[in-house]
Amino acid sequence: MHTEHKVDDPPTMHDVDSPGAMFLVFLVVLGLAVANILLATTGLGKLALPVQLGIASVQAVLVAYYWMHMRRGDQVVTLSALSSLFFVFIFYVLVLSDVLTRWRIAM
Amino acid sequence: MSANHHGEVLKHHFDNLEQQHAAERLGMWFFLVTEVLFFSGLFVAYTVYRNWYPAEFAFASSHLILWIAGVNTGLLITSSLTMTLAIRSAQLGDRRALIRHLLATFVLGAGFLGFKALEYYTDINERFVPGVMFRTELAKAEEELAASHGAAGHHGTAQHWAADLAKNNAGKSYTDPGYISPGRVQLFLCFYYIMTGIHGIHILVGLGCILWLVQQAAAGKIPRENYSTVEVVSLYWHLVDMIWLFLMPLLYLAGAGTHAAGH
Amino acid sequence: MSIIVADEPRVGPVPPEPAPLKTNYLNARSGILSWLLTVDHKRIGILYLVSLTAFFVVGGLAAGLVRINLLSPTGAIMTEDQYNRMFTAHGVVMLFLFLIPSIPAVFGNFFVPMMIGAKDLAFPKLNLASWYVYMIGAGFMVWSVLAGGIDTGWTLYPPYSSRYSQSNVFPGAFGAFITGFSSIMTGLNIMVTVHKMRCPGMTWGRLPLFIWAMYATSFIQLLGTPVVAITLTLLCVERLAGIGIFDPAIGGDPVLYQHLFWFYSHPAVYIMIVPGMGVISETITCFSRKNIFGYKAVAWSSVGIAVVGFLVWAHHMFVAGISYYSAILFSFLTMLVAVPSAIKVFNWTATLYRGSITFQAPMLFTLAFLVLFTVGGVTGLFLATLGTDIHLHDTYFVVAHFHFVMVGGMVLAYLAALHYWWPKMTGRMYSDFWSRASATIIFVGFFFTFVPQFVLGYHGMPRRYPNYPAEFQVYNVLSTAGASILGFGYLLPGFYLTLSLFFGDKATANPWSATGLEWQTPSPPSTFNFDRTPVVVCGPYEYAIGVDQLGRGLPEPPGPGSADDPASHHGPTGPAGPMHKETHVVG
């Protein structure tokens, strides 16, 4: 799937995607989307949300890694992607630290 | 690397093309970071309210049009594929394939917006819009229900939202279990319209960029050395796709947990 | 210090000052369009300088009117409603149109490429676009002010701003939304530039600390600004549609708005102050003739502030009804952010120790910054403490605290930067006497304005109130008197800097004998900054090795044994030599 980068190659060539790999990723992502919708009709109960978000995350990772070329491993790109996730994580945790422990009238 | 193209492609303040491409890519990645944080505000707010009002979110979600969401998901994923193939064509210097793939992406993205418009149209026709429309439609449904009281069994399962809501809440006060607050259903609808609306605007911007790429490619301004222009737009397009992959289950499948539990 | 390396060492007389350029970035092209359509980062910096100055005057006038009104316990000149609109105008204009863009947009644009040896920022057109976006956003805000102003306070809390306000919330909020994009564009540009455009030898460990600070600031801008953008979008939707997700009538939570708002707006205070800290690191080394004490500590504390600054926002909400557990957590996290700030102050102080200090205007502003910022920072700890905050929340204590940081810290750092780099930007020297006088007057006026407010706040006078008990009048009069001194102090630079453009002596390439790369170019620099790509061989603050010589854009380093050999104590520019400090300032 990953073409080896040789120093002699023109720099535009080493990262040309192979169509087969791209189609494979396509089929997996599309399959997961279909699975997501079908699973919702089966009634997963409490598991529904984690399963749905888990599937979406797998799809997102595939898109980012293959289609957005994170597999090329540019450190700054990886770092910025991870830091955006880190700060979203902080955002969630600290807002929920208030919301989930706040005193509310039970209704 | 052929040096003769560089004069046209390399901007004056960069030392070489490698640097220029890296800067462009990095700039787009940093922009994507801002996009992720932009949407995260919506996702956090959604999480808070879904945590507080699960029944209302499930109710409202199950009255959205799932098949359109499914078709749109397929369209977007496919458009991401054609976008990736467009980069490949650009890297190989195949101008005609590049334009073909870009146009395919454009058509798929426009198809997404078309279905989205159909969906909005249907929702508005059903008065499934927070605010005055929602309140009057619900009041009407409640009156009808009261009028037809005693005339049992005139409804199937797939129903108009207002009739469903009126039936569910008939005879219940807001403290009773199983009561579905109309206000909070509207809260979900606010999220639905704002999230899909902002996502739709992003698609629209993406379509504009793709058209611009087509024009550039047709004018021969995207030689092989400059393929990163396509790549930069593709990064944006993939991110918008990725955000949809999260929006779809959160908005359309939120009722999944409660369906089997029976309501 | 940065040296342009040659093939072999040169032994010989002191190299001459590079001749001033016939065509520099200012006169390379002329006409109004050459400014409005420029993509030169230096000219865009000047565009920002002019527009920011205008908005600073507007915000300052609003502040003046607020202070005048507070002369009397019942309000001297305004109705209560007008007072609300006035302090909101002051807050909105000063924060969104002055403090947030200030140093990044003016000095970041102008000097980041020059300090890292680049020809321009990575995306020159985006840079110009950021100025236009800023002006469009500013236009919306001016519209909201001219149409009668906003009465909600700059924080625009719903449901007051959404349902109940009678004022022009929409254009104000939309203007803030738009200027946010300008801030993102500048930040993105600077981050990419620092990553990809450094000249050979400019490693991360040799970056000037101003660049580290700008990098950290841009990092906050990229991560924080989009969140306030979505928050303001949601607010605008709610205001226009009459229904939205913060609307308590349908189960929405107004406190959630505060979470989303402060997730950006607290880090935004670090967007305001961290660039100032970067400036201080430059000036304090230059006017102490010393290397910075603890380079790595100062550099990483900028990044530390950027990260920890995101963890503390809910201390703005301790009395807004958030959960007790969360409040305790945020109180603790807030105290953590004092650590990197304190690291910086201690390192700057250590830099001063045994330095060869001179007191030109930039240094006076810097020293004033050190004092005032420290007071502002330490009083911040009072407010971080949950118990004391319940007493002090939303009082004048808070007002005094953040003005010590924002005005005493940031505005003075801005003025330090302006005075430090003015010769480079304009090619002219300003009046030494008047600049020192203005620094002193501002410092004194500032103290008189804001120290009484600590007392007022501690005794319970709430912020944003037009009326107060008669026994508070003496402090309010003191504060207003101080504000008029402060205002006079601000006017002075307007005069002598403008006069210097026409009558000031021509500045040499390196009037402060500073070591940064930007001083190796002529004053004012050419459009592309450097004739040749510079090569950096050592750290940014090598004042200890007699480098006045090398910081002048010289093509070659001095040879061993020559008069300007770094080892020579008595060379013309050595510490004991006759020209050891060539700071030439006209009085």
JSON list of C-alpha atoms in Angstrom, two decimals, chain C residues 306-494:
[
{"chain": "C", "resi": 306, "resn": "ALA", "atom": "CA", "xyz": [-0.92, 28.65, 26.20]},
{"chain": "C", "resi": 307, "resn": "VAL", "atom": "CA", "xyz": [-1.83, 25.14, 27.33]},
{"chain": "C", "resi": 308, "resn": "VAL", "atom": "CA", "xyz": [-2.71, 25.71, 30.97]},
{"chain": "C", "resi": 309, "resn": "GLY", "atom": "CA", "xyz": [-4.63, 28.84, 29.99]},
{"chain": "C", "resi": 310, "resn": "PHE", "atom": "CA", "xyz": [-7.24, 26.56, 28.44]},
{"chain": "C", "resi": 311, "resn": "LEU", "atom": "CA", "xyz": [-7.91, 24.76, 31.72]},
{"chain": "C", "resi": 312, "resn": "VAL", "atom": "CA", "xyz": [-9.02, 27.62, 33.90]},
{"chain": "C", "resi": 313, "resn": "TRP", "atom": "CA", "xyz": [-11.97, 29.39, 32.30]},
{"chain": "C", "resi": 314, "resn": "ALA", "atom": "CA", "xyz": [-14.72, 28.66, 34.78]},
{"chain": "C", "resi": 315, "resn": "HIS", "atom": "CA", "xyz": [-13.21, 30.94, 37.43]},
{"chain": "C", "resi": 316, "resn": "HIS", "atom": "CA", "xyz": [-15.30, 33.57, 35.66]},
{"chain": "C", "resi": 317, "resn": "MET", "atom": "CA", "xyz": [-18.35, 31.58, 36.67]},
{"chain": "C", "resi": 318, "resn": "PHE", "atom": "CA", "xyz": [-17.77, 30.78, 40.35]},
{"chain": "C", "resi": 319, "resn": "VAL", "atom": "CA", "xyz": [-20.94, 32.62, 41.33]},
{"chain": "C", "resi": 320, "resn": "ALA", "atom": "CA", "xyz": [-22.91, 31.80, 38.18]},
{"chain": "C", "resi": 321, "resn": "GLY", "atom": "CA", "xyz": [-24.34, 28.56, 39.52]},
{"chain": "C", "resi": 322, "resn": "ILE", "atom": "CA", "xyz": [-21.79, 25.99, 38.42]},
{"chain": "C", "resi": 323, "resn": "SER", "atom": "CA", "xyz": [-21.26, 22.91, 40.54]},
{"chain": "C", "resi": 324, "resn": "TYR", "atom": "CA", "xyz": [-19.19, 23.19, 43.71]},
{"chain": "C", "resi": 325, "resn": "TYR", "atom": "CA", "xyz": [-16.94, 20.32, 42.69]},
{"chain": "C", "resi": 326, "resn": "SER", "atom": "CA", "xyz": [-16.23, 21.91, 39.37]},
{"chain": "C", "resi": 327, "resn": "ALA", "atom": "CA", "xyz": [-15.54, 25.25, 41.05]},
{"chain": "C", "resi": 328, "resn": "ILE", "atom": "CA", "xyz": [-12.94, 23.65, 43.32]},
{"chain": "C", "resi": 329, "resn": "LEU", "atom": "CA", "xyz": [-11.29, 21.99, 40.35]},
{"chain": "C", "resi": 330, "resn": "PHE", "atom": "CA", "xyz": [-11.14, 25.24, 38.40]},
{"chain": "C", "resi": 331, "resn": "SER", "atom": "CA", "xyz": [-9.85, 27.14, 41.42]},
{"chain": "C", "resi": 332, "resn": "PHE", "atom": "CA", "xyz": [-6.94, 24.71, 41.64]},
{"chain": "C", "resi": 333, "resn": "LEU", "atom": "CA", "xyz": [-6.24, 24.79, 37.90]},
{"chain": "C", "resi": 334, "resn": "THR", "atom": "CA", "xyz": [-6.32, 28.58, 37.91]},
{"chain": "C", "resi": 335, "resn": "MET", "atom": "CA", "xyz": [-3.54, 28.72, 40.43]},
{"chain": "C", "resi": 336, "resn": "LEU", "atom": "CA", "xyz": [-1.44, 26.50, 38.19]},
{"chain": "C", "resi": 337, "resn": "VAL", "atom": "CA", "xyz": [-1.38, 29.13, 35.47]},
{"chain": "C", "resi": 338, "resn": "ALA", "atom": "CA", "xyz": [0.39, 31.51, 37.82]},
{"chain": "C", "resi": 339, "resn": "VAL", "atom": "CA", "xyz": [3.44, 29.24, 37.71]},
{"chain": "C", "resi": 340, "resn": "PRO", "atom": "CA", "xyz": [4.60, 29.87, 34.13]},
{"chain": "C", "resi": 341, "resn": "SER", "atom": "CA", "xyz": [3.88, 33.59, 34.50]},
{"chain": "C", "resi": 342, "resn": "ALA", "atom": "CA", "xyz": [5.95, 33.71, 37.66]},
{"chain": "C", "resi": 343, "resn": "ILE", "atom": "CA", "xyz": [8.76, 31.80, 35.93]},
{"chain": "C", "resi": 344, "resn": "LYS", "atom": "CA", "xyz": [8.92, 34.56, 33.40]},
{"chain": "C", "resi": 345, "resn": "VAL", "atom": "CA", "xyz": [8.97, 37.38, 35.95]},
{"chain": "C", "resi": 346, "resn": "PHE", "atom": "CA", "xyz": [11.71, 35.71, 37.98]},
{"chain": "C", "resi": 347, "resn": "ASN", "atom": "CA", "xyz": [13.81, 35.13, 34.88]},
{"chain": "C", "resi": 348, "resn": "TRP", "atom": "CA", "xyz": [13.41, 38.72, 33.74]},
{"chain": "C", "resi": 349, "resn": "THR", "atom": "CA", "xyz": [14.44, 39.93, 37.17]},
{"chain": "C", "resi": 350, "resn": "ALA", "atom": "CA", "xyz": [17.45, 37.65, 37.08]},
{"chain": "C", "resi": 351, "resn": "THR", "atom": "CA", "xyz": [18.28, 39.06, 33.66]},
{"chain": "C", "resi": 352, "resn": "LEU", "atom": "CA", "xyz": [18.38, 42.54, 35.14]},
{"chain": "C", "resi": 353, "resn": "TYR", "atom": "CA", "xyz": [20.75, 41.41, 37.88]},
{"chain": "C", "resi": 354, "resn": "ARG", "atom": "CA", "xyz": [24.22, 42.83, 37.21]},
{"chain": "C", "resi": 355, "resn": "GLY", "atom": "CA", "xyz": [23.09, 43.97, 33.83]},
{"chain": "C", "resi": 356, "resn": "SER", "atom": "CA", "xyz": [24.39, 47.20, 32.39]},
{"chain": "C", "resi": 357, "resn": "ILE", "atom": "CA", "xyz": [21.05, 48.89, 32.46]},
{"chain": "C", "resi": 358, "resn": "THR", "atom": "CA", "xyz": [20.14, 52.08, 30.64]},
{"chain": "C", "resi": 359, "resn": "PHE", "atom": "CA", "xyz": [16.83, 53.82, 30.86]},
{"chain": "C", "resi": 360, "resn": "GLN", "atom": "CA", "xyz": [15.67, 54.71, 27.41]},
{"chain": "C", "resi": 361, "resn": "ALA", "atom": "CA", "xyz": [11.92, 54.84, 26.85]},
{"chain": "C", "resi": 362, "resn": "PRO", "atom": "CA", "xyz": [11.48, 51.16, 25.84]},
{"chain": "C", "resi": 363, "resn": "MET", "atom": "CA", "xyz": [13.27, 50.12, 29.04]},
{"chain": "C", "resi": 364, "resn": "LEU", "atom": "CA", "xyz": [11.15, 52.43, 31.18]},
{"chain": "C", "resi": 365, "resn": "PHE", "atom": "CA", "xyz": [8.01, 50.90, 29.73]},
{"chain": "C", "resi": 366, "resn": "THR", "atom": "CA", "xyz": [9.51, 47.47, 30.32]},
{"chain": "C", "resi": 367, "resn": "LEU", "atom": "CA", "xyz": [10.27, 48.14, 33.96]},
{"chain": "C", "resi": 368, "resn": "ALA", "atom": "CA", "xyz": [6.80, 49.60, 34.45]},
{"chain": "C", "resi": 369, "resn": "PHE", "atom": "CA", "xyz": [5.42, 46.42, 32.90]},
{"chain": "C", "resi": 370, "resn": "LEU", "atom": "CA", "xyz": [7.37, 44.29, 35.36]},
{"chain": "C", "resi": 371, "resn": "VAL", "atom": "CA", "xyz": [5.96, 46.13, 38.36]},
{"chain": "C", "resi": 372, "resn": "LEU", "atom": "CA", "xyz": [2.38, 46.43, 37.17]},
{"chain": "C", "resi": 373, "resn": "PHE", "atom": "CA", "xyz": [2.12, 42.97, 35.68]},
{"chain": "C", "resi": 374, "resn": "THR", "atom": "CA", "xyz": [3.38, 41.45, 38.92]},
{"chain": "C", "resi": 375, "resn": "VAL", "atom": "CA", "xyz": [0.74, 43.32, 40.92]},
{"chain": "C", "resi": 376, "resn": "GLY", "atom": "CA", "xyz": [-1.91, 42.25, 38.42]},
{"chain": "C", "resi": 377, "resn": "GLY", "atom": "CA", "xyz": [-0.76, 38.64, 38.50]},
{"chain": "C", "resi": 378, "resn": "VAL", "atom": "CA", "xyz": [-0.62, 38.35, 42.27]},
{"chain": "C", "resi": 379, "resn": "THR", "atom": "CA", "xyz": [-4.07, 39.90, 42.73]},
{"chain": "C", "resi": 380, "resn": "GLY", "atom": "CA", "xyz": [-5.25, 37.33, 40.22]},
{"chain": "C", "resi": 381, "resn": "LEU", "atom": "CA", "xyz": [-4.41, 34.67, 42.80]},
{"chain": "C", "resi": 382, "resn": "PHE", "atom": "CA", "xyz": [-6.83, 36.30, 45.25]},
{"chain": "C", "resi": 383, "resn": "LEU", "atom": "CA", "xyz": [-9.51, 35.86, 42.64]},
{"chain": "C", "resi": 384, "resn": "ALA", "atom": "CA", "xyz": [-8.49, 32.31, 41.81]},
{"chain": "C", "resi": 385, "resn": "THR", "atom": "CA", "xyz": [-9.06, 31.35, 45.44]},
{"chain": "C", "resi": 386, "resn": "LEU", "atom": "CA", "xyz": [-12.64, 30.18, 45.61]},
{"chain": "C", "resi": 387, "resn": "GLY", "atom": "CA", "xyz": [-13.46, 31.65, 49.01]},
{"chain": "C", "resi": 388, "resn": "THR", "atom": "CA", "xyz": [-12.08, 35.13, 48.43]},
{"chain": "C", "resi": 389, "resn": "ASP", "atom": "CA", "xyz": [-13.58, 35.19, 44.98]},
{"chain": "C", "resi": 390, "resn": "ILE", "atom": "CA", "xyz": [-17.09, 34.88, 46.39]},
{"chain": "C", "resi": 391, "resn": "HIS", "atom": "CA", "xyz": [-16.38, 38.17, 48.18]},
{"chain": "C", "resi": 392, "resn": "LEU", "atom": "CA", "xyz": [-14.52, 39.88, 45.36]},
{"chain": "C", "resi": 393, "resn": "HIS", "atom": "CA", "xyz": [-16.39, 38.57, 42.33]},
{"chain": "C", "resi": 394, "resn": "ASP", "atom": "CA", "xyz": [-17.72, 41.27, 40.01]},
{"chain": "C", "resi": 395, "resn": "THR", "atom": "CA", "xyz": [-16.37, 44.07, 42.18]},
{"chain": "C", "resi": 396, "resn": "TYR", "atom": "CA", "xyz": [-13.92, 46.80, 41.30]},
{"chain": "C", "resi": 397, "resn": "PHE", "atom": "CA", "xyz": [-11.20, 44.52, 42.66]},
{"chain": "C", "resi": 398, "resn": "VAL", "atom": "CA", "xyz": [-11.63, 42.43, 39.52]},
{"chain": "C", "resi": 399, "resn": "VAL", "atom": "CA", "xyz": [-11.67, 45.55, 37.38]},
{"chain": "C", "resi": 400, "resn": "ALA", "atom": "CA", "xyz": [-8.43, 46.75, 38.93]},
{"chain": "C", "resi": 401, "resn": "HIS", "atom": "CA", "xyz": [-6.88, 43.29, 38.62]},
{"chain": "C", "resi": 402, "resn": "PHE", "atom": "CA", "xyz": [-7.46, 42.87, 34.92]},
{"chain": "C", "resi": 403, "resn": "HIS", "atom": "CA", "xyz": [-6.57, 46.45, 34.14]},
{"chain": "C", "resi": 404, "resn": "PHE", "atom": "CA", "xyz": [-3.24, 45.92, 35.89]},
{"chain": "C", "resi": 405, "resn": "VAL", "atom": "CA", "xyz": [-2.63, 42.96, 33.60]},
{"chain": "C", "resi": 406, "resn": "MET", "atom": "CA", "xyz": [-4.20, 44.31, 30.42]},
{"chain": "C", "resi": 407, "resn": "VAL", "atom": "CA", "xyz": [-3.22, 47.96, 30.65]},
{"chain": "C", "resi": 408, "resn": "GLY", "atom": "CA", "xyz": [-0.30, 47.87, 33.07]},
{"chain": "C", "resi": 409, "resn": "GLY", "atom": "CA", "xyz": [0.93, 44.74, 31.36]},
{"chain": "C", "resi": 410, "resn": "MET", "atom": "CA", "xyz": [-0.21, 44.61, 27.81]},
{"chain": "C", "resi": 411, "resn": "VAL", "atom": "CA", "xyz": [-0.56, 48.25, 26.83]},
{"chain": "C", "resi": 412, "resn": "LEU", "atom": "CA", "xyz": [2.80, 49.12, 28.36]},
{"chain": "C", "resi": 413, "resn": "ALA", "atom": "CA", "xyz": [4.39, 46.19, 26.55]},
{"chain": "C", "resi": 414, "resn": "TYR", "atom": "CA", "xyz": [2.77, 47.47, 23.37]},
{"chain": "C", "resi": 415, "resn": "LEU", "atom": "CA", "xyz": [4.26, 50.91, 23.99]},
{"chain": "C", "resi": 416, "resn": "ALA", "atom": "CA", "xyz": [7.62, 49.32, 24.80]},
{"chain": "C", "resi": 417, "resn": "ALA", "atom": "CA", "xyz": [7.47, 47.49, 21.49]},
{"chain": "C", "resi": 418, "resn": "LEU", "atom": "CA", "xyz": [6.42, 50.63, 19.67]},
{"chain": "C", "resi": 419, "resn": "HIS", "atom": "CA", "xyz": [9.31, 52.64, 21.10]},
{"chain": "C", "resi": 420, "resn": "TYR", "atom": "CA", "xyz": [11.79, 49.81, 20.67]},
{"chain": "C", "resi": 421, "resn": "TRP", "atom": "CA", "xyz": [11.02, 49.11, 17.02]},
{"chain": "C", "resi": 422, "resn": "TRP", "atom": "CA", "xyz": [9.92, 52.58, 15.92]},
{"chain": "C", "resi": 423, "resn": "PRO", "atom": "CA", "xyz": [13.37, 53.44, 14.47]},
{"chain": "C", "resi": 424, "resn": "LYS", "atom": "CA", "xyz": [13.32, 50.22, 12.46]},
{"chain": "C", "resi": 425, "resn": "MET", "atom": "CA", "xyz": [9.78, 50.70, 11.23]},
{"chain": "C", "resi": 426, "resn": "THR", "atom": "CA", "xyz": [10.04, 54.35, 10.29]},
{"chain": "C", "resi": 427, "resn": "GLY", "atom": "CA", "xyz": [13.75, 55.06, 10.04]},
{"chain": "C", "resi": 428, "resn": "ARG", "atom": "CA", "xyz": [13.41, 57.96, 12.47]},
{"chain": "C", "resi": 429, "resn": "MET", "atom": "CA", "xyz": [14.38, 58.58, 16.08]},
{"chain": "C", "resi": 430, "resn": "TYR", "atom": "CA", "xyz": [11.89, 60.12, 18.46]},
{"chain": "C", "resi": 431, "resn": "SER", "atom": "CA", "xyz": [12.48, 62.53, 21.29]},
{"chain": "C", "resi": 432, "resn": "ASP", "atom": "CA", "xyz": [14.36, 60.89, 24.12]},
{"chain": "C", "resi": 433, "resn": "PHE", "atom": "CA", "xyz": [13.15, 63.34, 26.76]},
{"chain": "C", "resi": 434, "resn": "TRP", "atom": "CA", "xyz": [9.50, 63.26, 25.84]},
{"chain": "C", "resi": 435, "resn": "SER", "atom": "CA", "xyz": [9.39, 59.52, 25.45]},
{"chain": "C", "resi": 436, "resn": "ARG", "atom": "CA", "xyz": [10.85, 59.04, 28.92]},
{"chain": "C", "resi": 437, "resn": "ALA", "atom": "CA", "xyz": [8.49, 61.64, 30.29]},
{"chain": "C", "resi": 438, "resn": "SER", "atom": "CA", "xyz": [5.52, 59.88, 28.78]},
{"chain": "C", "resi": 439, "resn": "ALA", "atom": "CA", "xyz": [6.59, 56.51, 30.22]},
{"chain": "C", "resi": 440, "resn": "THR", "atom": "CA", "xyz": [6.85, 58.08, 33.67]},
{"chain": "C", "resi": 441, "resn": "ILE", "atom": "CA", "xyz": [3.54, 59.92, 33.40]},
{"chain": "C", "resi": 442, "resn": "ILE", "atom": "CA", "xyz": [1.72, 56.80, 32.23]},
{"chain": "C", "resi": 443, "resn": "PHE", "atom": "CA", "xyz": [3.17, 54.78, 35.08]},
{"chain": "C", "resi": 444, "resn": "VAL", "atom": "CA", "xyz": [2.14, 57.36, 37.69]},
{"chain": "C", "resi": 445, "resn": "GLY", "atom": "CA", "xyz": [-1.30, 57.94, 36.15]},
{"chain": "C", "resi": 446, "resn": "PHE", "atom": "CA", "xyz": [-1.91, 54.23, 36.00]},
{"chain": "C", "resi": 447, "resn": "PHE", "atom": "CA", "xyz": [-1.23, 53.76, 39.68]},
{"chain": "C", "resi": 448, "resn": "PHE", "atom": "CA", "xyz": [-3.54, 56.59, 40.64]},
{"chain": "C", "resi": 449, "resn": "THR", "atom": "CA", "xyz": [-6.28, 55.19, 38.45]},
{"chain": "C", "resi": 450, "resn": "PHE", "atom": "CA", "xyz": [-6.33, 51.61, 39.53]},
{"chain": "C", "resi": 451, "resn": "VAL", "atom": "CA", "xyz": [-4.97, 51.31, 43.06]},
{"chain": "C", "resi": 452, "resn": "PRO", "atom": "CA", "xyz": [-8.08, 53.09, 44.47]},
{"chain": "C", "resi": 453, "resn": "GLN", "atom": "CA", "xyz": [-10.18, 50.57, 42.59]},
{"chain": "C", "resi": 454, "resn": "PHE", "atom": "CA", "xyz": [-8.64, 47.72, 44.59]},
{"chain": "C", "resi": 455, "resn": "VAL", "atom": "CA", "xyz": [-9.82, 49.48, 47.74]},
{"chain": "C", "resi": 456, "resn": "LEU", "atom": "CA", "xyz": [-13.24, 50.16, 46.26]},
{"chain": "C", "resi": 457, "resn": "GLY", "atom": "CA", "xyz": [-13.65, 46.57, 45.22]},
{"chain": "C", "resi": 458, "resn": "TYR", "atom": "CA", "xyz": [-12.49, 45.17, 48.50]},
{"chain": "C", "resi": 459, "resn": "HIS", "atom": "CA", "xyz": [-15.10, 47.30, 50.24]},
{"chain": "C", "resi": 460, "resn": "GLY", "atom": "CA", "xyz": [-17.74, 45.93, 47.94]},
{"chain": "C", "resi": 461, "resn": "MET", "atom": "CA", "xyz": [-18.38, 48.37, 45.10]},
{"chain": "C", "resi": 462, "resn": "PRO", "atom": "CA", "xyz": [-19.68, 46.23, 42.24]},
{"chain": "C", "resi": 463, "resn": "ARG", "atom": "CA", "xyz": [-18.41, 46.72, 38.73]},
{"chain": "C", "resi": 464, "resn": "ARG", "atom": "CA", "xyz": [-20.74, 48.04, 36.02]},
{"chain": "C", "resi": 465, "resn": "TYR", "atom": "CA", "xyz": [-22.85, 50.05, 38.49]},
{"chain": "C", "resi": 466, "resn": "PRO", "atom": "CA", "xyz": [-23.35, 53.73, 37.72]},
{"chain": "C", "resi": 467, "resn": "ASN", "atom": "CA", "xyz": [-24.25, 54.59, 41.33]},
{"chain": "C", "resi": 468, "resn": "TYR", "atom": "CA", "xyz": [-22.44, 54.02, 44.60]},
{"chain": "C", "resi": 469, "resn": "PRO", "atom": "CA", "xyz": [-22.64, 55.04, 48.27]},
{"chain": "C", "resi": 470, "resn": "ALA", "atom": "CA", "xyz": [-21.28, 58.50, 49.02]},
{"chain": "C", "resi": 471, "resn": "GLU", "atom": "CA", "xyz": [-18.38, 57.20, 51.13]},
{"chain": "C", "resi": 472, "resn": "PHE", "atom": "CA", "xyz": [-16.83, 55.68, 48.00]},
{"chain": "C", "resi": 473, "resn": "GLN", "atom": "CA", "xyz": [-16.64, 59.02, 46.27]},
{"chain": "C", "resi": 474, "resn": "VAL", "atom": "CA", "xyz": [-13.11, 59.91, 47.37]},
{"chain": "C", "resi": 475, "resn": "TYR", "atom": "CA", "xyz": [-11.69, 56.76, 45.79]},
{"chain": "C", "resi": 476, "resn": "ASN", "atom": "CA", "xyz": [-13.66, 57.29, 42.61]},
{"chain": "C", "resi": 477, "resn": "VAL", "atom": "CA", "xyz": [-12.45, 60.88, 42.34]},
{"chain": "C", "resi": 478, "resn": "LEU", "atom": "CA", "xyz": [-8.89, 59.70, 42.90]},
{"chain": "C", "resi": 479, "resn": "SER", "atom": "CA", "xyz": [-9.32, 57.13, 40.20]},
{"chain": "C", "resi": 480, "resn": "THR", "atom": "CA", "xyz": [-10.74, 59.61, 37.73]},
{"chain": "C", "resi": 481, "resn": "ALA", "atom": "CA", "xyz": [-7.92, 62.03, 38.49]},
{"chain": "C", "resi": 482, "resn": "GLY", "atom": "CA", "xyz": [-5.45, 59.26, 37.80]},
{"chain": "C", "resi": 483, "resn": "ALA", "atom": "CA", "xyz": [-7.25, 58.44, 34.58]},
{"chain": "C", "resi": 484, "resn": "SER", "atom": "CA", "xyz": [-6.80, 61.98, 33.34]},
{"chain": "C", "resi": 485, "resn": "ILE", "atom": "CA", "xyz": [-3.05, 61.78, 34.04]},
{"chain": "C", "resi": 486, "resn": "LEU", "atom": "CA", "xyz": [-3.02, 58.45, 32.24]},
{"chain": "C", "resi": 487, "resn": "GLY", "atom": "CA", "xyz": [-4.90, 59.91, 29.31]},
{"chain": "C", "resi": 488, "resn": "PHE", "atom": "CA", "xyz": [-2.42, 62.77, 29.07]},
{"chain": "C", "resi": 489, "resn": "GLY", "atom": "CA", "xyz": [0.42, 60.24, 29.16]},
{"chain": "C", "resi": 490, "resn": "TYR", "atom": "CA", "xyz": [-1.15, 58.38, 26.22]},
{"chain": "C", "resi": 491, "resn": "LEU", "atom": "CA", "xyz": [-1.50, 61.57, 24.22]},
{"chain": "C", "resi": 492, "resn": "LEU", "atom": "CA", "xyz": [2.22, 62.36, 24.39]},
{"chain": "C", "resi": 493, "resn": "PRO", "atom": "CA", "xyz": [3.44, 59.50, 22.17]},
{"chain": "C", "resi": 494, "resn": "GLY", "atom": "CA", "xyz": [0.83, 60.54, 19.64]}
]
